JSON list of C-alpha atoms in Angstrom, two decimals:
[
{"chain": "A", "resi": 190, "resn": "ARG", "atom": "CA", "xyz": [86.21, 28.45, -20.92]},
{"chain": "A", "resi": 191, "resn": "ALA", "atom": "CA", "xyz": [87.67, 25.08, -19.93]},
{"chain": "A", "resi": 192, "resn": "SER", "atom": "CA", "xyz": [88.68, 22.81, -22.75]},
{"chain": "A", "resi": 193, "resn": "SER", "atom": "CA", "xyz": [87.03, 19.40, -22.99]},
{"chain": "A", "resi": 194, "resn": "PRO", "atom": "CA", "xyz": [89.22, 16.40, -22.15]},
{"chain": "A", "resi": 195, "resn": "SER", "atom": "CA", "xyz": [90.68, 14.49, -25.09]},
{"chain": "A", "resi": 196, "resn": "TYR", "atom": "CA", "xyz": [90.20, 10.74, -25.40]},
{"chain": "A", "resi": 197, "resn": "PRO", "atom": "CA", "xyz": [92.00, 8.12, -27.51]},
{"chain": "A", "resi": 198, "resn": "PRO", "atom": "CA", "xyz": [90.38, 7.27, -30.84]},
{"chain": "A", "resi": 199, "resn": "PRO", "atom": "CA", "xyz": [87.74, 4.50, -30.63]},
{"chain": "A", "resi": 200, "resn": "ALA", "atom": "CA", "xyz": [89.87, 2.18, -32.80]},
{"chain": "A", "resi": 201, "resn": "ALA", "atom": "CA", "xyz": [92.83, 2.50, -30.45]},
{"chain": "A", "resi": 202, "resn": "MET", "atom": "CA", "xyz": [90.68, 1.88, -27.38]},
{"chain": "A", "resi": 203, "resn": "PHE", "atom": "CA", "xyz": [89.11, -1.16, -29.02]},
{"chain": "A", "resi": 204, "resn": "ARG", "atom": "CA", "xyz": [92.52, -2.58, -29.95]},
{"chain": "A", "resi": 205, "resn": "LEU", "atom": "CA", "xyz": [93.91, -2.06, -26.47]},
{"chain": "A", "resi": 206, "resn": "SER", "atom": "CA", "xyz": [90.85, -3.65, -24.86]},
{"chain": "A", "resi": 207, "resn": "LEU", "atom": "CA", "xyz": [91.06, -6.74, -27.05]},
{"chain": "A", "resi": 208, "resn": "CYS", "atom": "CA", "xyz": [94.78, -7.09, -26.47]},
{"chain": "A", "resi": 209, "resn": "ALA", "atom": "CA", "xyz": [94.36, -6.84, -22.69]},
{"chain": "A", "resi": 210, "resn": "ALA", "atom": "CA", "xyz": [91.59, -9.43, -22.72]},
{"chain": "A", "resi": 211, "resn": "ILE", "atom": "CA", "xyz": [93.62, -11.89, -24.79]},
{"chain": "A", "resi": 212, "resn": "VAL", "atom": "CA", "xyz": [96.73, -11.51, -22.65]},
{"chain": "A", "resi": 213, "resn": "ALA", "atom": "CA", "xyz": [94.76, -11.88, -19.43]},
{"chain": "A", "resi": 214, "resn": "SER", "atom": "CA", "xyz": [93.02, -15.05, -20.59]},
{"chain": "A", "resi": 215, "resn": "ALA", "atom": "CA", "xyz": [96.24, -16.58, -21.93]},
{"chain": "A", "resi": 216, "resn": "SER", "atom": "CA", "xyz": [98.27, -15.85, -18.81]},
{"chain": "A", "resi": 217, "resn": "ALA", "atom": "CA", "xyz": [95.59, -17.38, -16.62]},
{"chain": "A", "resi": 218, "resn": "PHE", "atom": "CA", "xyz": [96.25, -20.82, -18.10]},
{"chain": "A", "resi": 219, "resn": "ALA", "atom": "CA", "xyz": [100.05, -20.60, -18.37]},
{"chain": "A", "resi": 220, "resn": "PRO", "atom": "CA", "xyz": [102.57, -21.60, -15.68]},
{"chain": "A", "resi": 221, "resn": "SER", "atom": "CA", "xyz": [105.00, -19.02, -14.38]},
{"chain": "A", "resi": 222, "resn": "GLY", "atom": "CA", "xyz": [107.83, -18.35, -16.81]},
{"chain": "A", "resi": 223, "resn": "VAL", "atom": "CA", "xyz": [106.09, -19.75, -19.90]},
{"chain": "A", "resi": 224, "resn": "LEU", "atom": "CA", "xyz": [104.66, -16.38, -20.93]},
{"chain": "A", "resi": 225, "resn": "PRO", "atom": "CA", "xyz": [107.45, -13.89, -20.27]},
{"chain": "A", "resi": 226, "resn": "THR", "atom": "CA", "xyz": [106.92, -10.33, -21.31]},
{"chain": "A", "resi": 227, "resn": "ALA", "atom": "CA", "xyz": [108.53, -9.11, -24.48]},
{"chain": "A", "resi": 228, "resn": "PRO", "atom": "CA", "xyz": [111.58, -6.85, -24.16]},
{"chain": "A", "resi": 229, "resn": "ARG", "atom": "CA", "xyz": [110.99, -3.22, -24.93]},
{"chain": "A", "resi": 230, "resn": "ARG", "atom": "CA", "xyz": [113.09, -1.48, -27.55]},
{"chain": "A", "resi": 231, "resn": "ALA", "atom": "CA", "xyz": [113.97, 2.18, -27.44]},
{"chain": "A", "resi": 232, "resn": "GLY", "atom": "CA", "xyz": [115.04, 4.48, -30.23]},
{"chain": "A", "resi": 233, "resn": "ALA", "atom": "CA", "xyz": [113.81, 5.45, -33.63]},
{"chain": "A", "resi": 234, "resn": "VAL", "atom": "CA", "xyz": [112.84, 3.01, -36.35]},
{"chain": "A", "resi": 235, "resn": "SER", "atom": "CA", "xyz": [115.80, 2.18, -38.56]},
{"chain": "A", "resi": 236, "resn": "ALA", "atom": "CA", "xyz": [115.85, 2.85, -42.28]},
{"chain": "A", "resi": 237, "resn": "MET", "atom": "CA", "xyz": [115.91, -0.89, -42.97]},
{"chain": "A", "resi": 238, "resn": "LYS", "atom": "CA", "xyz": [112.74, -1.42, -40.97]},
{"chain": "A", "resi": 239, "resn": "MET", "atom": "CA", "xyz": [111.01, 1.35, -42.87]},
{"chain": "A", "resi": 240, "resn": "GLN", "atom": "CA", "xyz": [111.45, -0.71, -46.05]},
{"chain": "A", "resi": 241, "resn": "LEU", "atom": "CA", "xyz": [109.96, -3.90, -44.59]},
{"chain": "A", "resi": 242, "resn": "PRO", "atom": "CA", "xyz": [106.42, -4.93, -45.65]},
{"chain": "A", "resi": 243, "resn": "THR", "atom": "CA", "xyz": [103.38, -3.78, -43.71]},
{"chain": "A", "resi": 244, "resn": "ALA", "atom": "CA", "xyz": [100.20, -5.86, -43.86]},
{"chain": "A", "resi": 245, "resn": "ILE", "atom": "CA", "xyz": [97.95, -2.99, -42.79]},
{"chain": "A", "resi": 246, "resn": "PRO", "atom": "CA", "xyz": [99.58, 0.30, -43.91]},
{"chain": "A", "resi": 247, "resn": "PRO", "atom": "CA", "xyz": [97.41, 2.64, -41.79]},
{"chain": "A", "resi": 248, "resn": "LEU", "atom": "CA", "xyz": [98.54, 0.85, -38.61]},
{"chain": "A", "resi": 249, "resn": "GLY", "atom": "CA", "xyz": [102.20, 0.62, -39.59]},
{"chain": "A", "resi": 250, "resn": "ARG", "atom": "CA", "xyz": [104.66, -2.02, -38.38]},
{"chain": "A", "resi": 251, "resn": "PRO", "atom": "CA", "xyz": [104.66, -3.00, -34.69]},
{"chain": "A", "resi": 252, "resn": "GLU", "atom": "CA", "xyz": [107.58, -1.63, -32.67]},
{"chain": "A", "resi": 253, "resn": "THR", "atom": "CA", "xyz": [108.63, -5.01, -31.23]},
{"chain": "A", "resi": 254, "resn": "ASP", "atom": "CA", "xyz": [111.58, -7.38, -31.59]},
{"chain": "A", "resi": 255, "resn": "MET", "atom": "CA", "xyz": [109.45, -9.90, -33.46]},
{"chain": "A", "resi": 256, "resn": "PHE", "atom": "CA", "xyz": [109.16, -7.55, -36.43]},
{"chain": "A", "resi": 257, "resn": "ASP", "atom": "CA", "xyz": [112.78, -6.64, -37.08]},
{"chain": "A", "resi": 258, "resn": "GLY", "atom": "CA", "xyz": [112.89, -8.42, -40.45]},
{"chain": "A", "resi": 259, "resn": "SER", "atom": "CA", "xyz": [114.86, -11.45, -39.22]},
{"chain": "A", "resi": 260, "resn": "VAL", "atom": "CA", "xyz": [111.90, -13.82, -38.88]},
{"chain": "A", "resi": 261, "resn": "PRO", "atom": "CA", "xyz": [110.76, -15.78, -41.98]},
{"chain": "A", "resi": 262, "resn": "GLY", "atom": "CA", "xyz": [107.30, -14.75, -43.11]},
{"chain": "A", "resi": 263, "resn": "ASP", "atom": "CA", "xyz": [107.44, -11.33, -41.45]},
{"chain": "A", "resi": 264, "resn": "ALA", "atom": "CA", "xyz": [104.63, -9.35, -43.09]},
{"chain": "A", "resi": 265, "resn": "GLY", "atom": "CA", "xyz": [104.25, -6.76, -40.35]},
{"chain": "A", "resi": 266, "resn": "PHE", "atom": "CA", "xyz": [100.86, -8.13, -39.28]},
{"chain": "A", "resi": 267, "resn": "ASP", "atom": "CA", "xyz": [100.07, -7.68, -35.60]},
{"chain": "A", "resi": 268, "resn": "PRO", "atom": "CA", "xyz": [97.05, -5.35, -35.39]},
{"chain": "A", "resi": 269, "resn": "LEU", "atom": "CA", "xyz": [96.54, -6.06, -31.66]},
{"chain": "A", "resi": 270, "resn": "THR", "atom": "CA", "xyz": [100.27, -5.63, -30.91]},
{"chain": "A", "resi": 271, "resn": "ILE", "atom": "CA", "xyz": [100.33, -8.93, -29.03]},
{"chain": "A", "resi": 272, "resn": "SER", "atom": "CA", "xyz": [104.08, -9.17, -29.66]},
{"chain": "A", "resi": 273, "resn": "ALA", "atom": "CA", "xyz": [104.57, -6.21, -27.30]},
{"chain": "A", "resi": 274, "resn": "TRP", "atom": "CA", "xyz": [103.08, -8.19, -24.42]},
{"chain": "A", "resi": 275, "resn": "LEU", "atom": "CA", "xyz": [104.46, -11.71, -24.90]},
{"chain": "A", "resi": 276, "resn": "ASP", "atom": "CA", "xyz": [107.89, -13.09, -25.67]},
{"chain": "A", "resi": 277, "resn": "SER", "atom": "CA", "xyz": [108.45, -13.29, -29.42]},
{"chain": "A", "resi": 278, "resn": "ARG", "atom": "CA", "xyz": [110.03, -16.75, -29.11]},
{"chain": "A", "resi": 279, "resn": "TRP", "atom": "CA", "xyz": [106.91, -18.13, -27.42]},
{"chain": "A", "resi": 280, "resn": "LEU", "atom": "CA", "xyz": [104.66, -16.57, -30.07]},
{"chain": "A", "resi": 281, "resn": "ARG", "atom": "CA", "xyz": [106.82, -17.93, -32.87]},
{"chain": "A", "resi": 282, "resn": "GLU", "atom": "CA", "xyz": [106.83, -21.41, -31.32]},
{"chain": "A", "resi": 283, "resn": "ALA", "atom": "CA", "xyz": [103.04, -21.33, -31.08]},
{"chain": "A", "resi": 284, "resn": "GLU", "atom": "CA", "xyz": [102.60, -20.21, -34.69]},
{"chain": "A", "resi": 285, "resn": "ILE", "atom": "CA", "xyz": [104.96, -22.83, -36.11]},
{"chain": "A", "resi": 286, "resn": "LYS", "atom": "CA", "xyz": [103.30, -25.54, -34.02]},
{"chain": "A", "resi": 287, "resn": "HIS", "atom": "CA", "xyz": [99.82, -24.57, -35.19]},
{"chain": "A", "resi": 288, "resn": "CYS", "atom": "CA", "xyz": [101.07, -24.37, -38.78]},
{"chain": "A", "resi": 289, "resn": "ARG", "atom": "CA", "xyz": [102.40, -27.93, -38.67]},
{"chain": "A", "resi": 290, "resn": "VAL", "atom": "CA", "xyz": [99.28, -29.31, -37.02]},
{"chain": "A", "resi": 291, "resn": "ALA", "atom": "CA", "xyz": [97.05, -27.52, -39.55]},
{"chain": "A", "resi": 292, "resn": "MET", "atom": "CA", "xyz": [99.05, -28.88, -42.50]},
{"chain": "A", "resi": 293, "resn": "LEU", "atom": "CA", "xyz": [98.63, -32.42, -41.18]},
{"chain": "A", "resi": 294, "resn": "ALA", "atom": "CA", "xyz": [94.93, -31.81, -40.54]},
{"chain": "A", "resi": 295, "resn": "ALA", "atom": "CA", "xyz": [94.31, -30.33, -43.99]},
{"chain": "A", "resi": 296, "resn": "ALA", "atom": "CA", "xyz": [96.10, -33.25, -45.65]},
{"chain": "A", "resi": 297, "resn": "GLY", "atom": "CA", "xyz": [94.02, -35.67, -43.57]},
{"chain": "A", "resi": 298, "resn": "CYS", "atom": "CA", "xyz": [90.76, -34.01, -44.56]},
{"chain": "A", "resi": 299, "resn": "ILE", "atom": "CA", "xyz": [91.64, -34.35, -48.24]},
{"chain": "A", "resi": 300, "resn": "ALA", "atom": "CA", "xyz": [92.92, -37.91, -47.87]},
{"chain": "A", "resi": 301, "resn": "GLN", "atom": "CA", "xyz": [89.58, -39.06, -46.42]},
{"chain": "A", "resi": 302, "resn": "ASP", "atom": "CA", "xyz": [87.93, -38.32, -49.76]},
{"chain": "A", "resi": 303, "resn": "ILE", "atom": "CA", "xyz": [90.60, -40.12, -51.80]},
{"chain": "A", "resi": 304, "resn": "PHE", "atom": "CA", "xyz": [91.33, -43.44, -50.08]},
{"chain": "A", "resi": 305, "resn": "GLN", "atom": "CA", "xyz": [90.73, -45.49, -46.96]},
{"chain": "A", "resi": 306, "resn": "PHE", "atom": "CA", "xyz": [93.30, -47.51, -45.05]},
{"chain": "A", "resi": 307, "resn": "PRO", "atom": "CA", "xyz": [92.93, -51.30, -45.34]},
{"chain": "A", "resi": 308, "resn": "GLY", "atom": "CA", "xyz": [90.85, -52.68, -42.51]},
{"chain": "A", "resi": 309, "resn": "ALA", "atom": "CA", "xyz": [89.36, -49.32, -41.58]},
{"chain": "A", "resi": 310, "resn": "ALA", "atom": "CA", "xyz": [86.04, -50.27, -43.16]},
{"chain": "A", "resi": 311, "resn": "THR", "atom": "CA", "xyz": [85.59, -52.98, -40.54]},
{"chain": "A", "resi": 312, "resn": "VAL", "atom": "CA", "xyz": [85.51, -50.32, -37.83]},
{"chain": "A", "resi": 313, "resn": "TYR", "atom": "CA", "xyz": [84.12, -47.22, -39.57]},
{"chain": "A", "resi": 314, "resn": "LYS", "atom": "CA", "xyz": [81.82, -46.73, -42.52]},
{"chain": "A", "resi": 315, "resn": "ALA", "atom": "CA", "xyz": [83.42, -45.40, -45.69]},
{"chain": "A", "resi": 316, "resn": "SER", "atom": "CA", "xyz": [81.10, -42.40, -45.58]},
{"chain": "A", "resi": 317, "resn": "THR", "atom": "CA", "xyz": [82.24, -41.45, -42.06]},
{"chain": "A", "resi": 318, "resn": "LYS", "atom": "CA", "xyz": [84.68, -38.55, -42.19]},
{"chain": "A", "resi": 319, "resn": "MET", "atom": "CA", "xyz": [85.70, -35.22, -40.68]},
{"chain": "A", "resi": 320, "resn": "THR", "atom": "CA", "xyz": [83.98, -34.51, -37.34]},
{"chain": "A", "resi": 321, "resn": "ALA", "atom": "CA", "xyz": [81.69, -37.54, -37.75]},
{"chain": "A", "resi": 322, "resn": "LEU", "atom": "CA", "xyz": [84.79, -39.74, -37.82]},
{"chain": "A", "resi": 323, "resn": "HIS", "atom": "CA", "xyz": [85.97, -38.15, -34.59]},
{"chain": "A", "resi": 324, "resn": "ASP", "atom": "CA", "xyz": [82.62, -38.87, -32.94]},
{"chain": "A", "resi": 325, "resn": "ALA", "atom": "CA", "xyz": [82.70, -42.46, -34.21]},
{"chain": "A", "resi": 326, "resn": "ALA", "atom": "CA", "xyz": [86.24, -42.94, -32.86]},
{"chain": "A", "resi": 327, "resn": "VAL", "atom": "CA", "xyz": [85.17, -41.65, -29.46]},
{"chain": "A", "resi": 328, "resn": "LYS", "atom": "CA", "xyz": [82.23, -44.03, -29.44]},
{"chain": "A", "resi": 329, "resn": "ALA", "atom": "CA", "xyz": [84.43, -46.96, -30.47]},
{"chain": "A", "resi": 330, "resn": "GLY", "atom": "CA", "xyz": [86.93, -46.14, -27.72]},
{"chain": "A", "resi": 331, "resn": "SER", "atom": "CA", "xyz": [89.91, -45.72, -30.06]},
{"chain": "A", "resi": 332, "resn": "MET", "atom": "CA", "xyz": [90.68, -42.15, -29.03]},
{"chain": "A", "resi": 333, "resn": "GLY", "atom": "CA", "xyz": [92.53, -43.22, -25.87]},
{"chain": "A", "resi": 334, "resn": "GLN", "atom": "CA", "xyz": [95.69, -44.23, -27.70]},
{"chain": "A", "resi": 335, "resn": "MET", "atom": "CA", "xyz": [95.59, -41.06, -29.77]},
{"chain": "A", "resi": 336, "resn": "LEU", "atom": "CA", "xyz": [95.32, -39.01, -26.60]},
{"chain": "A", "resi": 337, "resn": "PHE", "atom": "CA", "xyz": [98.31, -40.85, -25.15]},
{"chain": "A", "resi": 338, "resn": "TRP", "atom": "CA", "xyz": [100.60, -40.24, -28.12]},
{"chain": "A", "resi": 339, "resn": "ILE", "atom": "CA", "xyz": [99.49, -36.65, -28.56]},
{"chain": "A", "resi": 340, "resn": "GLY", "atom": "CA", "xyz": [100.12, -36.07, -24.86]},
{"chain": "A", "resi": 341, "resn": "PHE", "atom": "CA", "xyz": [103.58, -37.62, -25.25]},
{"chain": "A", "resi": 342, "resn": "VAL", "atom": "CA", "xyz": [104.43, -35.22, -28.09]},
{"chain": "A", "resi": 343, "resn": "GLU", "atom": "CA", "xyz": [103.01, -32.29, -26.13]},
{"chain": "A", "resi": 344, "resn": "ALA", "atom": "CA", "xyz": [105.17, -33.13, -23.12]},
{"chain": "A", "resi": 345, "resn": "ILE", "atom": "CA", "xyz": [108.31, -33.12, -25.26]},
{"chain": "A", "resi": 346, "resn": "SER", "atom": "CA", "xyz": [107.43, -29.87, -27.01]},
{"chain": "A", "resi": 347, "resn": "THR", "atom": "CA", "xyz": [106.50, -28.17, -23.74]},
{"chain": "A", "resi": 348, "resn": "ALA", "atom": "CA", "xyz": [109.81, -29.10, -22.15]},
{"chain": "A", "resi": 349, "resn": "ALA", "atom": "CA", "xyz": [111.70, -27.86, -25.21]},
{"chain": "A", "resi": 350, "resn": "THR", "atom": "CA", "xyz": [109.78, -24.58, -25.18]},
{"chain": "A", "resi": 351, "resn": "ILE", "atom": "CA", "xyz": [110.47, -23.95, -21.50]},
{"chain": "A", "resi": 352, "resn": "GLN", "atom": "CA", "xyz": [114.19, -24.64, -22.03]},
{"chain": "A", "resi": 353, "resn": "MET", "atom": "CA", "xyz": [114.19, -22.24, -24.97]},
{"chain": "A", "resi": 354, "resn": "LEU", "atom": "CA", "xyz": [112.63, -19.48, -22.88]},
{"chain": "A", "resi": 355, "resn": "GLN", "atom": "CA", "xyz": [115.23, -20.10, -20.19]},
{"chain": "A", "resi": 356, "resn": "GLY", "atom": "CA", "xyz": [118.03, -19.39, -22.67]},
{"chain": "A", "resi": 357, "resn": "SER", "atom": "CA", "xyz": [119.00, -22.77, -24.15]},
{"chain": "A", "resi": 358, "resn": "GLY", "atom": "CA", "xyz": [119.64, -21.16, -27.54]},
{"chain": "A", "resi": 359, "resn": "ARG", "atom": "CA", "xyz": [117.14, -23.39, -29.32]},
{"chain": "A", "resi": 360, "resn": "ALA", "atom": "CA", "xyz": [115.34, -21.73, -32.23]},
{"chain": "A", "resi": 361, "resn": "PRO", "atom": "CA", "xyz": [111.51, -21.74, -32.09]},
{"chain": "A", "resi": 362, "resn": "GLY", "atom": "CA", "xyz": [110.10, -24.86, -33.71]},
{"chain": "A", "resi": 363, "resn": "ASP", "atom": "CA", "xyz": [113.50, -26.59, -34.02]},
{"chain": "A", "resi": 364, "resn": "PHE", "atom": "CA", "xyz": [113.32, -30.19, -32.83]},
{"chain": "A", "resi": 365, "resn": "GLY", "atom": "CA", "xyz": [116.26, -31.43, -34.91]},
{"chain": "A", "resi": 366, "resn": "PHE", "atom": "CA", "xyz": [113.89, -33.54, -37.05]},
{"chain": "A", "resi": 367, "resn": "ASP", "atom": "CA", "xyz": [115.07, -33.44, -40.66]},
{"chain": "A", "resi": 368, "resn": "PRO", "atom": "CA", "xyz": [115.57, -37.03, -41.89]},
{"chain": "A", "resi": 369, "resn": "LEU", "atom": "CA", "xyz": [115.79, -35.96, -45.55]},
{"chain": "A", "resi": 370, "resn": "GLY", "atom": "CA", "xyz": [118.20, -33.12, -44.89]},
{"chain": "A", "resi": 371, "resn": "LEU", "atom": "CA", "xyz": [115.97, -30.55, -46.57]},
{"chain": "A", "resi": 372, "resn": "GLY", "atom": "CA", "xyz": [116.92, -27.86, -44.06]},
{"chain": "A", "resi": 373, "resn": "LYS", "atom": "CA", "xyz": [120.64, -28.06, -44.69]},
{"chain": "A", "resi": 374, "resn": "GLY", "atom": "CA", "xyz": [122.61, -25.79, -46.98]},
{"chain": "A", "resi": 375, "resn": "PRO", "atom": "CA", "xyz": [121.76, -22.44, -48.55]},
{"chain": "A", "resi": 376, "resn": "GLY", "atom": "CA", "xyz": [118.11, -23.41, -49.17]},
{"chain": "A", "resi": 377, "resn": "ARG", "atom": "CA", "xyz": [117.18, -23.44, -45.48]},
{"chain": "A", "resi": 378, "resn": "ALA", "atom": "CA", "xyz": [115.81, -19.89, -45.47]},
{"chain": "A", "resi": 379, "resn": "ARG", "atom": "CA", "xyz": [113.52, -20.68, -48.39]},
{"chain": "A", "resi": 380, "resn": "MET", "atom": "CA", "xyz": [112.29, -23.86, -46.69]},
{"chain": "A", "resi": 381, "resn": "GLU", "atom": "CA", "xyz": [111.52, -21.96, -43.48]},
{"chain": "A", "resi": 382, "resn": "LEU", "atom": "CA", "xyz": [109.57, -19.36, -45.45]},
{"chain": "A", "resi": 383, "resn": "SER", "atom": "CA", "xyz": [107.67, -22.07, -47.34]},
{"chain": "A", "resi": 384, "resn": "GLU", "atom": "CA", "xyz": [106.77, -23.83, -44.11]},
{"chain": "A", "resi": 385, "resn": "ILE", "atom": "CA", "xyz": [105.33, -20.76, -42.44]},
{"chain": "A", "resi": 386, "resn": "LYS", "atom": "CA", "xyz": [103.42, -19.60, -45.54]},
{"chain": "A", "resi": 387, "resn": "ASN", "atom": "CA", "xyz": [101.96, -23.03, -46.26]},
{"chain": "A", "resi": 388, "resn": "GLY", "atom": "CA", "xyz": [101.14, -23.42, -42.58]},
{"chain": "A", "resi": 389, "resn": "ARG", "atom": "CA", "xyz": [99.23, -20.16, -42.45]},
{"chain": "A", "resi": 390, "resn": "LEU", "atom": "CA", "xyz": [97.31, -21.18, -45.56]},
{"chain": "A", "resi": 391, "resn": "ALA", "atom": "CA", "xyz": [96.59, -24.58, -44.01]},
{"chain": "A", "resi": 392, "resn": "MET", "atom": "CA", "xyz": [95.12, -22.98, -40.88]},
{"chain": "A", "resi": 393, "resn": "ILE", "atom": "CA", "xyz": [92.67, -21.04, -43.02]},
{"chain": "A", "resi": 394, "resn": "GLY", "atom": "CA", "xyz": [92.02, -23.99, -45.34]},
{"chain": "A", "resi": 395, "resn": "PHE", "atom": "CA", "xyz": [91.35, -26.46, -42.53]},
{"chain": "A", "resi": 396, "resn": "SER", "atom": "CA", "xyz": [88.90, -24.05, -40.91]},
{"chain": "A", "resi": 397, "resn": "GLY", "atom": "CA", "xyz": [87.07, -23.75, -44.22]},
{"chain": "A", "resi": 398, "resn": "MET", "atom": "CA", "xyz": [86.95, -27.51, -44.73]},
{"chain": "A", "resi": 399, "resn": "VAL", "atom": "CA", "xyz": [85.45, -28.10, -41.28]},
{"chain": "A", "resi": 400, "resn": "HIS", "atom": "CA", "xyz": [82.81, -25.41, -41.67]},
{"chain": "A", "resi": 401, "resn": "HIS", "atom": "CA", "xyz": [81.89, -26.66, -45.14]},
{"chain": "A", "resi": 402, "resn": "TYR", "atom": "CA", "xyz": [81.37, -30.10, -43.62]},
{"chain": "A", "resi": 403, "resn": "PHE", "atom": "CA", "xyz": [79.13, -28.64, -40.92]},
{"chain": "A", "resi": 404, "resn": "ILE", "atom": "CA", "xyz": [76.98, -27.04, -43.62]},
{"chain": "A", "resi": 405, "resn": "THR", "atom": "CA", "xyz": [76.97, -29.69, -46.38]},
{"chain": "A", "resi": 406, "resn": "GLY", "atom": "CA", "xyz": [78.09, -32.92, -44.69]},
{"chain": "A", "resi": 407, "resn": "LYS", "atom": "CA", "xyz": [80.67, -33.43, -47.47]},
{"chain": "A", "resi": 408, "resn": "GLY", "atom": "CA", "xyz": [84.44, -33.62, -47.47]},
{"chain": "A", "resi": 409, "resn": "PRO", "atom": "CA", "xyz": [86.51, -31.10, -49.47]},
{"chain": "A", "resi": 410, "resn": "ILE", "atom": "CA", "xyz": [87.04, -33.22, -52.62]},
{"chain": "A", "resi": 411, "resn": "GLU", "atom": "CA", "xyz": [83.48, -34.55, -52.47]},
{"chain": "A", "resi": 412, "resn": "LEU", "atom": "CA", "xyz": [82.18, -31.00, -52.21]},
{"chain": "A", "resi": 413, "resn": "LEU", "atom": "CA", "xyz": [84.19, -29.81, -55.22]},
{"chain": "A", "resi": 414, "resn": "THR", "atom": "CA", "xyz": [83.20, -32.76, -57.44]},
{"chain": "A", "resi": 415, "resn": "SER", "atom": "CA", "xyz": [79.53, -33.02, -56.48]},
{"chain": "A", "resi": 416, "resn": "ARG", "atom": "CA", "xyz": [76.76, -31.34, -58.44]}
]
């Protein structure tokens, strides 16, 4: 009697399918060299790695260079194993960038409920905030200058990222901007960890603030203080 063929577990097939779809869609919009493949590591897992945290214990820690314990905020979370497909430096650059943007966005959402810049009332109503403020800015034609400056910053960061991937030695997210000198000295590691943890929280928090506004039409402070 012939034995029936064995197939991978449904969870594994689902994870592989999602990972392939994400990588394919990302690589379609990236120029050559921006999304290099991650280097493969051979050998058994070291004893030190066995002691590192794992966000989802049943899945274990990913077997990639990004999760060797040297990166601040390493919690062993990569259920789709994206770090096995893309360069860890590019992934780290993207995460830090999104963290910083989300922290600015979250602070801006809260600030709209606390104060208004002088002269802003002559252009926008005091009650205009969140996505409604974006729509009003587009209608008023004031988004052009914002697009210009954001594009300027994006051009600089893109050039720096490409140079990093080509072996410049630059650390992901390092633009040499530290006017207060907070990243100097023995406290740098703690500051890097604080940045990534607060950034991840800000990405979740900003998403919540926007969706609450879609539902209630209120900003975050207004929503918490209203009855």
